[in-house]
Amino acid sequence: MNSRIHNVSRRDFLKSGAGLTLALVLPAAQAAQPGVAGPGIAGSGPQAAGSFSPNAFVRIGSDGTVTVLSKHLEMGQGTYTGLATLVAEELDADWKKVVVEGAPADAGRYNNLFWGPAQGTGGSTAIANSFEQLRQAGAAARAMLVQAAAERWKVPTAEIQVANGVVSHARSGRKAGFGELAEAAGRLPVPEKVALKDPKDFKLIGRSAPRKDSVAKTTGQAQFTQDVKLPGMLVAVVAHPPRFGSTVRSVDDKAARAVPGVADVVRIPTGVAVLADSYWTAKKAREALQVEWDDSQAWRGSSEQLFADYRKLAATSGAVARRDGDASGELGKAAKVLEAEYDFPYLAHAAMEPINCVMRLSAEGCEVWNGEQFQTVDQANIAQLFGLKPEQVTLHMLYAGGSFGRRANPLSDYLLETAHIVKAIDGRAPVKLVWSREDDMRAGFYRPLYLHRLRAALDGQGKPLAWEQRIVGQSIIKGSPFEPMMIKDGVDATSVEGAANLPYAIPNLLVDLHTPGAELKVPVQWWRSVGSTHTGFATEVFMDELAVAAKADPVAYRMELLAAHPRHAGVLKLAADKAGWAKPLPAAKDGKRGRGVAVHESFNSYVAQVVEVTVAADGSFKVDRVVCAVDCGIAVNPDVIRAQMEGGIGYGLAAALTGAITLKDGQVEQSNFHDYPVLRINEMPKVEVHIMPSAEKPTGVGEPGVPPLAPALVNALYAATGKRIRALPIGEQLKA
């Protein structure tokens, strides 16, 4: 089988698969909106008096303020800053006068160009899909301002310069700010074609301009969903089933209704909702509910049972994701075969801002306020529930306090939960749905539990002759709108990404997959870096095990096998050099020190990390330092890139150390940060980020910093102790 059949790149999928799939599930009128397929910038919104809106992304006011409309959610990853940079660069705007607003839900003007007829933020695509589109938007606005000045001053356009929001003509000494020219520019035709800057002329791209969301967030002016207050609004909390698949058998709500401030108690498909004048009132009333749950259709298994079942599956062949040569044949006759098994638990997203949503229904339609990540899907699902047209659903995109994939739910779970509550009260009041941390931990969606079983055959020089990797885990795509394009011949592309595209030169390679059936009702969803959260660990730890067996240096071993992949090799060499890999680590006063490495490509970006650890005599350890090298094409804002690598390292480290959602008798055992810890500031190591110079188009940075951390860490622990960790989280394994 050709290895590329299932190893479709994420960008190729997003350009074709998701878009085609969404076109199948969205109403025809919505899917066929103009301007969806290409990088066009047409379709300007309403233009205020004295302002200038040449396209859907730029608005220039009479005061010279440049407003960039962001089609992507700002959830802490720096999207507002990056998108504004693209516009401001080509516009030659004054960065201090650039502001950003969230664009409305309108796939005709604001679709993700990699997703076809759909608007949304995910897959580390915001900058990548907008790079040329928003530069063109800025360049078009600039050209019109220049033309307006040329006509006013009666001089050739070629003689006009633009810098820092000022249009000038050196020969005559005339100049004007953007605001002075806005109205005149707005009367001109929008140019069909515009020339973009040569990268050598960039003034903002490649430099660390201050973030556009920092001031509002530090002063408290930024608006999150929890800040929204509408007249007559009720706050809702929901009693969810304790087990996945359970339903309400009966409910006694007398005590709950007796709590002062309670407005109503309603049954909805996901449980029982309490509506009150405040969150704490609603929460208190929910505690007073007497709900009898019907567990007849509930899943009552455990994490231990799942791993046992998965091990049985791993003993048999699965659906083939990639086959090169004859791995099984080579393994059967090889003199030296290595085997390893790697376990990965369920993981919660655990974003700082738990799930919430505000919704108001009227005769005209429905309005929604939230950290909106999946506009087109959510708009269509809400419209269907209320019997509205998608354009009757207005989505106000606010800031989100993190997401890590959680808010981009293909089923629009929490938005539809809000809609069901609004519908149950006949829309008589706006509703703010609030999930507690416990709600999100116990009734949310999770990164699937996975098991990997690997075997490799080595030749006489220790080089891999064959590699066989079997993956067992739930599909996050099954049952979603993406299924027709992302599951082929039984293979969920997200389950095998990072493994099916293994870059190492191995002549015989087999990757196959087992996907448990629908009887497993634990809800799963993409989690920061998706399939690479587990494939990156399994492949890079096993590669380290091969290097040890070959008595080879782990970096040199990888470099030789990456000869055909210069971008992988480039970040690996850069990270190793900056970490001083060739020099031994200084000895620790107490304990042992170790250094480990990993390299991985995800979302078309390449990241290598070197981790240094100190392990005490009792098995406790400290992560001292992480050196990270990233190749993400042109670095639009180096400071944002460094921040995302640092954030990804912290997020990945938390999962590696302690992250685990465990199930017992069908119930999630964790509830809050006391038993699902996130990384504390005292646990954060020193981090160095080095950005590889590149002329390639920019690629994602929100997720690729996560995958290399855990394997580099356990490789470092092995170097220090000789003990190999093959199950996450690490927890107390070194103390055993």
XYZ file of C-alpha atoms in Angstrom:
736
model
C 0.000 0.000 0.000
C 1.266 3.441 -0.833
C 2.301 5.139 2.406
C 0.594 8.375 1.397
C -2.893 6.901 1.190
C -3.500 7.339 4.898
C -0.625 9.657 5.653
C -2.473 12.723 4.393
C -0.881 15.901 5.671
C -3.016 17.996 8.004
C -2.808 20.927 5.610
C -3.972 18.769 2.675
C -6.858 17.524 4.785
C -7.871 20.956 5.944
C -7.740 22.282 2.411
C -9.971 19.543 1.050
C -11.357 17.081 3.547
C -12.895 19.231 6.209
C -14.258 21.679 3.691
C -15.859 18.995 1.569
C -17.248 17.273 4.609
C -18.696 20.448 6.046
C -20.216 21.232 2.664
C -22.072 17.930 2.982
C -23.518 18.676 6.402
C -24.188 22.416 6.206
C -27.324 23.868 4.654
C -26.840 24.414 0.937
C -27.353 28.163 1.179
C -24.620 28.455 3.763
C -22.164 26.128 2.054
C -22.516 27.979 -1.240
C -21.728 31.464 0.009
C -19.394 33.466 -2.256
C -15.733 33.997 -1.541
C -15.310 30.682 0.229
C -12.875 28.793 -1.926
C -10.111 31.253 -2.598
C -7.966 33.790 -0.780
C -10.074 36.735 -1.955
C -10.550 39.786 0.211
C -13.809 41.093 -1.223
C -16.956 41.610 0.779
C -16.602 44.694 2.919
C -19.004 45.308 5.750
C -21.029 48.459 6.498
C -19.006 51.654 6.230
C -19.476 54.381 8.843
C -19.409 58.036 7.831
C -15.843 59.209 7.379
C -14.475 55.668 7.661
C -12.989 53.403 5.044
C -13.673 49.660 4.714
C -12.112 48.360 1.496
C -12.649 44.715 2.392
C -13.891 42.359 5.095
C -10.760 42.642 7.225
C -9.811 46.321 7.419
C -11.628 49.414 8.639
C -9.917 52.790 8.918
C -11.632 55.523 10.913
C -11.502 59.258 10.473
C -9.269 59.407 13.551
C -6.701 57.195 11.844
C -7.495 54.090 13.870
C -6.973 50.892 11.874
C -9.345 48.127 12.927
C -8.466 44.586 11.895
C -11.360 42.126 11.947
C -10.079 38.755 13.104
C -11.873 35.727 11.715
C -10.074 33.606 14.324
C -10.608 33.289 18.068
C -8.091 34.806 20.464
C -7.759 32.273 23.261
C -4.331 33.297 24.493
C -2.301 32.038 21.547
C -1.602 35.480 20.060
C -3.850 35.260 17.002
C -5.080 38.849 17.258
C -1.510 40.094 17.286
C -0.376 37.882 14.414
C -3.291 38.697 12.122
C -3.005 42.407 12.849
C 0.700 42.227 12.012
C -0.056 40.855 8.543
C -2.442 43.699 7.755
C -0.313 46.429 9.333
C 2.811 45.271 7.506
C 1.363 45.752 4.038
C -0.617 48.844 5.077
C 2.461 50.458 6.657
C 0.241 51.355 9.592
C 1.220 52.854 12.912
C 1.167 49.794 15.193
C -0.010 51.907 18.107
C -3.153 52.827 16.171
C -4.050 49.260 15.199
C -6.873 47.576 17.119
C -8.503 44.175 16.638
C -12.131 43.081 16.732
C -13.591 39.611 16.445
C -15.301 39.137 13.092
C -18.928 38.013 12.930
C -19.898 34.475 12.001
C -19.957 34.615 8.223
C -18.249 31.831 6.307
C -18.765 33.719 3.063
C -16.269 36.374 4.153
C -14.375 34.826 7.034
C -13.905 31.154 6.230
C -10.750 29.362 7.218
C -9.158 28.943 3.788
C -7.897 25.476 4.707
C -11.382 24.349 5.758
C -13.423 25.144 2.674
C -16.819 26.705 3.466
C -16.251 26.903 7.201
C -15.132 29.506 9.712
C -13.242 28.408 12.782
C -9.973 28.291 14.667
C -8.014 25.080 15.132
C -5.252 22.873 13.864
C -2.753 25.709 14.322
C -4.037 27.203 11.057
C -4.864 30.835 11.912
C -1.695 32.508 10.638
C -0.974 29.862 8.010
C -4.315 30.228 6.212
C -4.379 34.018 6.584
C -0.806 34.888 5.620
C -1.412 36.043 2.052
C -5.099 36.872 2.466
C -4.598 39.491 5.176
C -1.477 40.884 3.581
C -3.548 41.417 0.434
C -6.232 43.101 2.532
C -3.673 45.525 3.944
C -2.028 46.124 0.591
C -5.382 46.923 -1.046
C -6.189 49.491 1.645
C -2.749 51.046 1.253
C -3.118 51.318 -2.513
C -6.443 53.122 -2.134
C -5.046 55.569 0.417
C -2.133 56.288 -1.920
C -4.516 56.804 -4.838
C -6.656 59.182 -2.773
C -3.576 61.216 -1.841
C -2.329 61.273 -5.426
C -5.650 62.607 -6.696
C -5.851 65.208 -3.935
C -2.304 66.431 -4.459
C -2.277 65.834 -8.219
C 0.986 63.895 -8.132
C 1.937 60.439 -9.478
C 1.250 57.530 -7.130
C 4.814 56.316 -7.674
C 6.122 59.368 -5.837
C 4.107 58.743 -2.689
C 5.488 57.006 0.388
C 3.649 55.470 3.338
C 5.156 54.897 6.786
C 3.700 54.573 10.282
C 0.204 55.560 9.220
C 1.270 58.674 7.330
C 1.030 59.172 3.556
C 3.595 61.659 2.236
C 4.985 63.250 -0.909
C 8.593 64.292 -0.406
C 8.909 66.604 -3.435
C 6.009 68.830 -2.399
C 6.380 68.299 1.335
C 2.746 67.247 1.704
C 1.582 64.588 4.094
C -1.661 63.240 5.556
C -2.647 60.692 8.122
C -4.793 57.690 7.231
C -7.815 59.304 8.889
C -7.587 62.406 6.701
C -7.703 60.278 3.562
C -10.180 57.628 4.732
C -13.375 59.116 3.313
C -11.818 59.894 -0.072
C -10.227 56.452 -0.279
C -13.589 54.884 0.467
C -15.023 56.366 -2.730
C -12.418 54.636 -4.917
C -12.773 51.192 -6.524
C -11.025 48.340 -4.717
C -8.034 47.184 -6.809
C -8.349 43.678 -8.191
C -4.644 42.952 -7.857
C -2.076 44.334 -5.457
C 1.644 43.760 -5.130
C 2.883 42.392 -1.810
C 6.132 43.375 -0.164
C 9.345 41.511 -0.690
C 10.207 39.892 2.673
C 13.444 41.903 2.762
C 11.295 45.015 3.163
C 9.285 43.771 6.143
C 9.186 46.179 9.066
C 6.770 44.351 11.393
C 6.805 40.723 10.244
C 9.765 39.069 11.911
C 9.841 41.505 14.807
C 8.287 41.251 18.251
C 5.586 43.907 18.216
C 3.616 44.266 21.487
C 0.565 42.013 21.737
C -2.822 43.542 21.003
C -4.670 41.798 23.846
C -2.252 42.388 26.713
C -3.443 45.811 27.899
C -7.131 44.875 27.927
C -6.422 41.662 29.802
C -4.160 43.234 32.393
C -6.550 46.128 33.049
C -9.662 43.966 33.187
C -11.237 45.568 30.137
C -11.164 42.377 28.063
C -14.579 40.784 27.835
C -14.955 37.076 28.445
C -18.231 35.165 28.533
C -18.418 35.382 32.303
C -18.411 39.195 32.009
C -21.592 39.291 29.903
C -24.691 40.530 31.716
C -27.951 41.043 29.836
C -31.192 42.522 31.196
C -33.316 39.825 32.801
C -30.613 37.195 32.305
C -30.811 33.898 34.211
C -27.781 31.804 35.138
C -28.021 28.073 34.500
C -26.117 25.124 35.858
C -26.772 21.526 34.878
C -26.792 18.317 36.886
C -25.089 15.884 34.525
C -25.246 12.087 34.765
C -22.468 10.509 36.843
C -21.847 7.947 34.075
C -21.601 8.355 30.329
C -24.781 7.064 28.722
C -26.972 7.537 31.815
C -30.265 9.401 31.561
C -32.721 10.971 34.004
C -35.243 8.483 35.369
C -36.941 10.882 37.756
C -36.290 14.158 39.528
C -37.615 15.722 42.701
C -36.993 19.464 42.410
C -39.108 20.744 45.318
C -36.137 21.629 47.511
C -34.298 23.215 44.611
C -37.263 25.403 43.664
C -37.555 26.526 47.282
C -34.092 28.150 47.217
C -34.576 31.961 47.058
C -33.654 33.309 43.632
C -34.405 30.122 41.686
C -36.484 30.830 38.564
C -36.989 27.365 37.094
C -35.845 23.752 36.906
C -36.044 22.031 33.511
C -35.122 18.671 32.081
C -32.932 18.694 28.990
C -31.245 15.893 27.001
C -27.991 16.212 28.983
C -29.515 16.292 32.473
C -31.426 18.690 34.701
C -30.880 22.450 34.474
C -31.440 24.905 37.318
C -31.977 28.566 36.425
C -31.512 31.317 38.983
C -30.554 34.946 39.476
C -26.894 34.096 40.130
C -24.404 31.288 39.702
C -24.095 30.532 43.400
C -27.859 30.396 43.821
C -28.155 28.016 40.887
C -25.311 25.878 42.235
C -26.886 25.701 45.693
C -30.222 24.687 44.167
C -28.563 22.032 42.022
C -27.145 20.485 45.188
C -30.699 20.280 46.528
C -31.969 18.328 43.523
C -32.951 14.693 44.043
C -32.194 13.000 40.719
C -32.568 9.278 40.080
C -30.409 8.229 37.168
C -31.152 5.412 34.737
C -27.872 3.556 34.222
C -29.304 0.791 32.038
C -27.486 2.122 28.945
C -24.469 3.519 30.781
C -20.879 2.429 30.263
C -19.555 1.059 33.566
C -16.008 0.118 32.714
C -12.658 1.272 34.102
C -9.311 2.498 32.826
C -7.685 -0.771 33.941
C -10.263 -2.776 32.020
C -9.701 -0.685 28.913
C -5.935 -1.213 28.991
C -6.490 -4.965 29.405
C -8.875 -5.000 26.443
C -6.498 -2.884 24.380
C -3.620 -5.264 25.051
C -5.686 -8.113 23.649
C -6.431 -6.053 20.546
C -2.758 -5.154 20.178
C -1.950 -8.842 19.808
C -3.808 -8.901 16.471
C -3.377 -7.018 13.205
C -5.305 -3.794 12.707
C -6.322 -1.553 9.836
C -3.203 -0.588 7.910
C -2.270 3.089 7.956
C 1.121 2.705 6.291
C 3.033 -0.210 4.832
C 6.530 0.058 3.366
C 8.312 -3.179 2.482
C 7.774 -6.243 4.638
C 8.171 -5.332 8.296
C 6.601 -8.550 9.598
C 8.860 -10.679 7.452
C 12.012 -8.881 8.561
C 10.974 -9.054 12.220
C 10.352 -12.778 11.895
C 13.887 -13.540 10.767
C 15.884 -10.817 12.525
C 18.560 -11.744 15.032
C 17.886 -8.731 17.228
C 14.349 -7.527 17.890
C 13.306 -4.865 20.388
C 9.773 -4.587 21.751
C 8.048 -1.956 23.861
C 4.557 -0.970 24.920
C 3.431 2.549 25.823
C 0.312 3.547 27.768
C -1.516 6.884 27.640
C -4.490 7.829 29.857
C -7.490 9.987 29.104
C -6.667 13.690 29.491
C -8.856 16.712 30.242
C -8.339 20.018 28.464
C -8.420 21.908 31.784
C -8.470 25.387 30.242
C -8.311 28.277 32.707
C -11.832 29.391 31.742
C -14.330 26.546 32.169
C -17.118 26.070 29.634
C -19.739 28.831 29.461
C -22.111 30.480 27.019
C -24.720 33.266 26.903
C -27.745 32.937 24.617
C -30.792 35.073 23.875
C -33.720 34.056 21.675
C -36.048 36.570 20.011
C -38.571 36.678 17.208
C -35.776 37.702 14.828
C -33.368 34.916 15.748
C -30.760 33.861 18.280
C -27.762 35.726 19.690
C -24.819 33.953 21.309
C -21.902 35.343 23.315
C -18.923 33.072 24.012
C -15.303 32.317 23.216
C -16.418 31.119 19.794
C -14.050 28.684 18.102
C -16.190 26.787 15.582
C -18.507 29.407 14.095
C -19.918 27.603 11.078
C -20.565 24.301 12.821
C -22.053 25.962 15.908
C -24.188 28.317 13.858
C -25.653 25.457 11.831
C -26.320 23.246 14.860
C -28.015 26.006 16.858
C -30.102 27.018 13.850
C -31.264 23.450 13.355
C -32.340 23.122 16.985
C -34.413 26.305 16.885
C -35.687 25.842 13.341
C -33.880 28.974 12.165
C -31.755 29.800 9.165
C -28.018 29.866 9.991
C -27.841 33.580 9.252
C -30.445 34.150 11.986
C -27.905 32.931 14.548
C -25.567 35.777 15.509
C -22.361 34.736 17.238
C -20.457 37.362 19.218
C -16.858 36.133 19.420
C -15.376 37.103 22.779
C -11.986 36.277 24.235
C -11.571 32.733 25.516
C -9.448 31.823 28.508
C -7.791 28.910 26.763
C -9.345 25.995 24.925
C -6.729 23.456 23.780
C -9.389 22.082 21.426
C -12.279 21.921 23.904
C -14.360 24.789 22.469
C -14.120 23.446 18.914
C -16.570 20.642 19.551
C -17.989 19.084 16.356
C -21.237 18.388 18.210
C -21.470 21.954 19.614
C -22.101 20.271 22.958
C -22.224 23.143 25.421
C -23.834 25.561 22.971
C -26.619 23.097 22.263
C -26.979 22.497 25.992
C -27.559 26.234 26.393
C -29.983 26.204 23.472
C -31.985 23.341 24.995
C -32.309 25.328 28.238
C -33.435 28.431 26.357
C -35.934 26.352 24.402
C -37.228 24.678 27.569
C -38.162 28.087 29.025
C -39.618 29.239 25.683
C -36.938 31.894 25.334
C -38.527 34.092 27.983
C -35.116 35.226 29.296
C -31.491 35.280 28.170
C -29.516 32.403 29.699
C -25.902 32.209 30.816
C -24.771 28.588 31.117
C -21.861 28.100 33.511
C -19.936 24.868 33.974
C -17.856 24.498 37.113
C -14.396 23.001 37.014
C -15.934 19.775 38.309
C -18.523 19.783 35.524
C -15.853 20.106 32.860
C -13.634 17.493 34.503
C -16.374 14.893 34.912
C -18.833 15.581 32.105
C -16.656 17.004 29.357
C -14.678 15.559 26.462
C -11.223 13.973 26.710
C -8.077 13.100 24.828
C -8.564 9.363 24.227
C -6.814 6.661 26.185
C -4.278 4.949 23.902
C -1.951 1.982 23.845
C 0.995 1.569 21.445
C 2.890 -1.662 20.852
C 6.142 -1.368 18.881
C 8.690 -3.830 17.541
C 11.875 -3.126 15.623
C 14.601 -5.228 14.024
C 18.195 -3.972 14.000
C 20.964 -4.913 11.588
C 24.548 -5.672 12.567
C 25.394 -1.965 12.799
C 22.382 -1.241 14.992
C 20.367 0.471 12.257
C 16.629 -0.295 12.059
C 15.705 -2.766 9.340
C 12.043 -2.933 10.278
C 9.563 -1.031 12.433
C 6.095 -2.215 13.397
C 3.760 0.047 15.344
C 0.290 -0.969 16.479
C -1.992 1.711 17.913
C -5.180 1.071 19.880
C -7.549 3.879 20.882
C -10.861 5.614 20.330
C -11.562 7.705 17.267
C -12.209 11.396 17.825
C -13.591 11.664 14.297
C -16.144 8.846 14.309
C -19.622 10.331 14.409
C -18.444 13.865 13.589
C -18.956 15.833 10.340
C -15.342 15.043 9.460
C -15.797 11.264 9.337
C -16.296 10.849 5.567
C -12.950 12.467 4.774
C -10.812 11.617 7.798
C -11.598 7.941 8.244
C -10.514 5.789 5.331
C -10.507 1.984 5.322
C -10.989 1.978 9.083
C -8.141 4.401 9.820
C -8.795 7.653 11.668
C -6.082 9.981 10.369
C -5.834 11.723 13.747
C -5.093 8.452 15.545
C -2.031 7.702 13.448
C -0.656 11.155 12.598
C 2.892 11.442 13.835
C 3.374 7.686 13.362
C 2.145 7.026 9.828
C 4.389 9.849 8.624
C 7.466 8.727 10.575
C 10.384 10.538 8.892
C 13.184 8.127 9.755
C 14.791 6.076 6.959
C 13.504 2.584 7.764
C 13.080 0.290 4.727
C 10.358 -1.905 6.216
C 7.656 -0.115 8.158
C 4.134 -1.038 9.226
C 1.684 1.139 11.183
C -1.772 -0.230 11.892
C -4.705 0.739 14.075
C -7.471 -0.742 16.202
C -10.419 1.548 16.947
C -12.802 0.307 19.701
C -16.496 0.348 18.815
C -19.440 2.501 19.787
C -20.044 0.597 23.020
C -17.289 2.688 24.584
C -19.271 5.829 25.452
C -16.526 8.003 26.930
C -16.737 11.261 24.905
C -13.463 12.127 23.201
C -12.188 15.085 21.258
C -9.005 16.650 19.947
C -6.580 17.861 22.599
C -3.650 20.190 22.069
C -1.524 18.587 19.294
C -4.145 15.845 18.753
C -2.634 12.508 17.606
C 0.906 13.699 18.159
C 0.193 13.816 21.911
C 0.774 10.058 21.987
C 2.454 9.148 18.677
C 5.251 11.653 19.302
C 5.974 10.026 22.649
C 5.877 6.430 21.436
C 8.025 7.037 18.362
C 10.652 9.209 20.039
C 11.054 7.077 23.163
C 11.287 3.921 21.066
C 13.820 5.601 18.779
C 15.852 6.369 21.888
C 15.622 2.721 22.922
C 16.977 1.721 19.511
C 19.877 4.152 19.869
C 20.735 2.700 23.281
C 20.588 -0.842 21.879
C 22.881 0.253 19.051
C 25.255 1.872 21.581
C 24.893 5.092 19.595
C 24.536 8.731 20.563
C 20.791 9.538 20.425
C 21.278 12.723 18.403
C 23.769 11.222 15.945
C 21.570 8.125 15.549
C 18.586 10.257 14.607
C 20.581 12.583 12.346
C 21.764 9.681 10.201
C 18.200 8.426 9.779
C 16.919 11.921 8.929
C 19.221 12.570 5.964
C 16.212 12.907 3.645
C 14.392 15.301 5.998
C 16.463 18.471 6.353
C 13.907 20.434 8.379
C 13.689 17.698 11.030
C 17.470 17.443 11.033
C 17.829 21.224 11.145
C 15.873 21.741 14.367
C 17.457 18.660 15.929
C 20.952 19.989 15.283
C 20.011 23.490 16.436
C 18.527 22.254 19.715
C 21.465 19.936 20.375
C 24.030 22.643 19.653
C 22.279 25.249 21.818
C 21.940 22.722 24.648
C 25.647 21.865 24.524
C 24.853 18.236 23.747
C 28.470 17.435 22.907
C 29.591 18.409 26.424
C 28.784 16.359 29.526
C 26.341 17.839 32.026
C 27.841 19.292 35.193
C 27.482 16.854 38.065
C 24.748 17.407 40.652
C 25.629 17.930 44.305
C 22.938 15.448 45.258
C 21.540 12.927 42.816
C 22.101 12.140 39.159
C 21.710 14.265 36.065
C 20.493 13.298 32.622
C 19.792 14.808 29.250
C 17.262 13.604 26.662
C 16.151 14.629 23.186
C 13.154 14.331 20.888
C 12.143 15.766 17.507
C 8.701 15.799 15.961
C 6.739 17.432 13.158
C 3.120 18.423 13.657
C 0.892 20.962 11.935
C 3.625 21.414 9.330
C 6.040 22.789 11.940
C 9.203 21.090 13.165
C 10.238 21.125 16.800
C 13.146 19.543 18.658
C 13.666 19.725 22.400
C 16.478 18.787 24.761
C 15.482 18.281 28.396
C 17.864 18.278 31.366
C 16.868 16.680 34.684
C 18.255 16.052 38.144
C 17.070 12.906 39.930
C 17.405 12.618 43.701
C 18.243 9.402 45.552
C 14.597 8.852 46.509
C 13.442 8.982 42.872
C 12.055 12.510 42.973
C 13.306 14.682 40.150
C 13.411 18.214 38.842
C 13.272 19.363 35.249
C 16.102 21.886 35.134
C 16.111 23.133 31.578
C 14.418 22.729 28.207
C 16.098 23.880 25.016
C 13.651 24.140 22.132
C 14.279 24.700 18.420
C 11.371 25.421 16.077
C 11.050 25.735 12.324
C 7.643 27.251 11.560
C 8.510 29.053 8.346
C 8.555 32.847 8.407
C 8.384 34.005 12.025
C 5.577 36.580 11.964
C 6.072 37.549 15.610
C 9.060 35.865 17.301
C 7.865 36.787 20.797
C 4.506 35.078 20.223
C 6.288 32.018 18.820
C 8.519 31.805 21.890
C 5.500 32.217 24.150
C 3.664 29.411 22.386
C 6.651 27.092 22.597
C 7.023 27.909 26.305
C 3.301 27.415 26.872
C 3.306 24.140 24.974
C 6.250 22.930 27.026
C 4.450 23.787 30.259
C 1.235 22.163 29.059
C 3.057 19.042 27.889
C 5.059 18.860 31.106
C 1.908 18.895 33.245
C 0.496 15.986 31.261
C 3.792 14.106 31.436
C 4.177 14.518 35.186
C 0.674 14.053 36.567
C -2.038 14.344 33.896
C -4.561 11.500 33.972
C -8.321 11.146 33.851
C -9.102 7.706 35.271
C -12.392 5.839 35.235
C -13.827 3.441 37.778
C -17.242 1.825 37.399
C -17.910 4.220 34.551
C -17.242 7.359 36.583
C -14.437 9.901 36.277
C -12.417 9.861 39.491
C -10.941 13.363 39.172
C -12.837 16.579 39.870
C -10.545 19.619 40.147
C -6.922 20.698 40.215
C -6.217 18.955 43.520
C -6.451 15.562 41.785
C -5.816 16.687 38.197
C -2.872 19.033 38.769
C -1.732 21.561 36.224
C 1.844 22.794 36.281
C 2.692 25.173 39.115
C 5.083 28.043 38.553
C 7.734 26.470 40.783
C 7.715 23.391 38.535
C 8.347 25.332 35.326
C 11.908 24.788 34.130
C 14.173 27.289 32.478
C 13.184 27.346 28.793
C 15.219 28.539 25.820
C 13.521 28.872 22.441
C 15.510 29.161 19.232
C 13.693 29.959 15.991
C 15.109 28.539 12.775
C 15.473 31.240 10.087
C 13.212 30.358 7.167
C 11.738 31.772 3.974
C 8.936 29.177 3.924
C 5.338 30.281 4.464
C 4.421 30.389 8.152
C 2.962 27.308 9.791
C 1.369 26.612 13.176
C 2.888 27.248 16.590
C -0.041 26.771 18.992
C 0.352 23.012 19.244
C 3.746 21.761 17.948
C 5.597 22.658 21.163
C 3.743 19.947 23.094
C 4.723 16.580 21.507
C 8.526 16.538 21.980
C 8.492 17.439 25.683
C 7.349 14.177 27.266
C 9.625 11.877 25.213
C 12.633 14.147 25.712
C 11.883 14.124 29.446
C 11.660 10.354 29.860
C 14.732 9.949 27.668
C 16.534 12.292 30.060
C 15.307 10.285 33.046
C 16.643 7.123 31.436
C 20.004 8.793 30.847
C 20.124 9.707 34.537
C 18.796 6.484 36.071
C 18.835 3.685 33.502
C 15.116 3.216 34.142
C 12.791 3.433 31.148
C 9.368 5.034 31.625
C 6.795 3.664 29.165
C 3.529 4.843 30.692
C 2.272 8.352 31.251
C 1.943 10.158 33.543
C 5.345 9.574 35.123
C 3.995 10.127 38.631
C 5.917 8.136 41.204
C 7.324 5.502 38.833
C 10.952 6.365 39.572
C 10.299 5.822 43.267
C 8.991 2.284 42.761
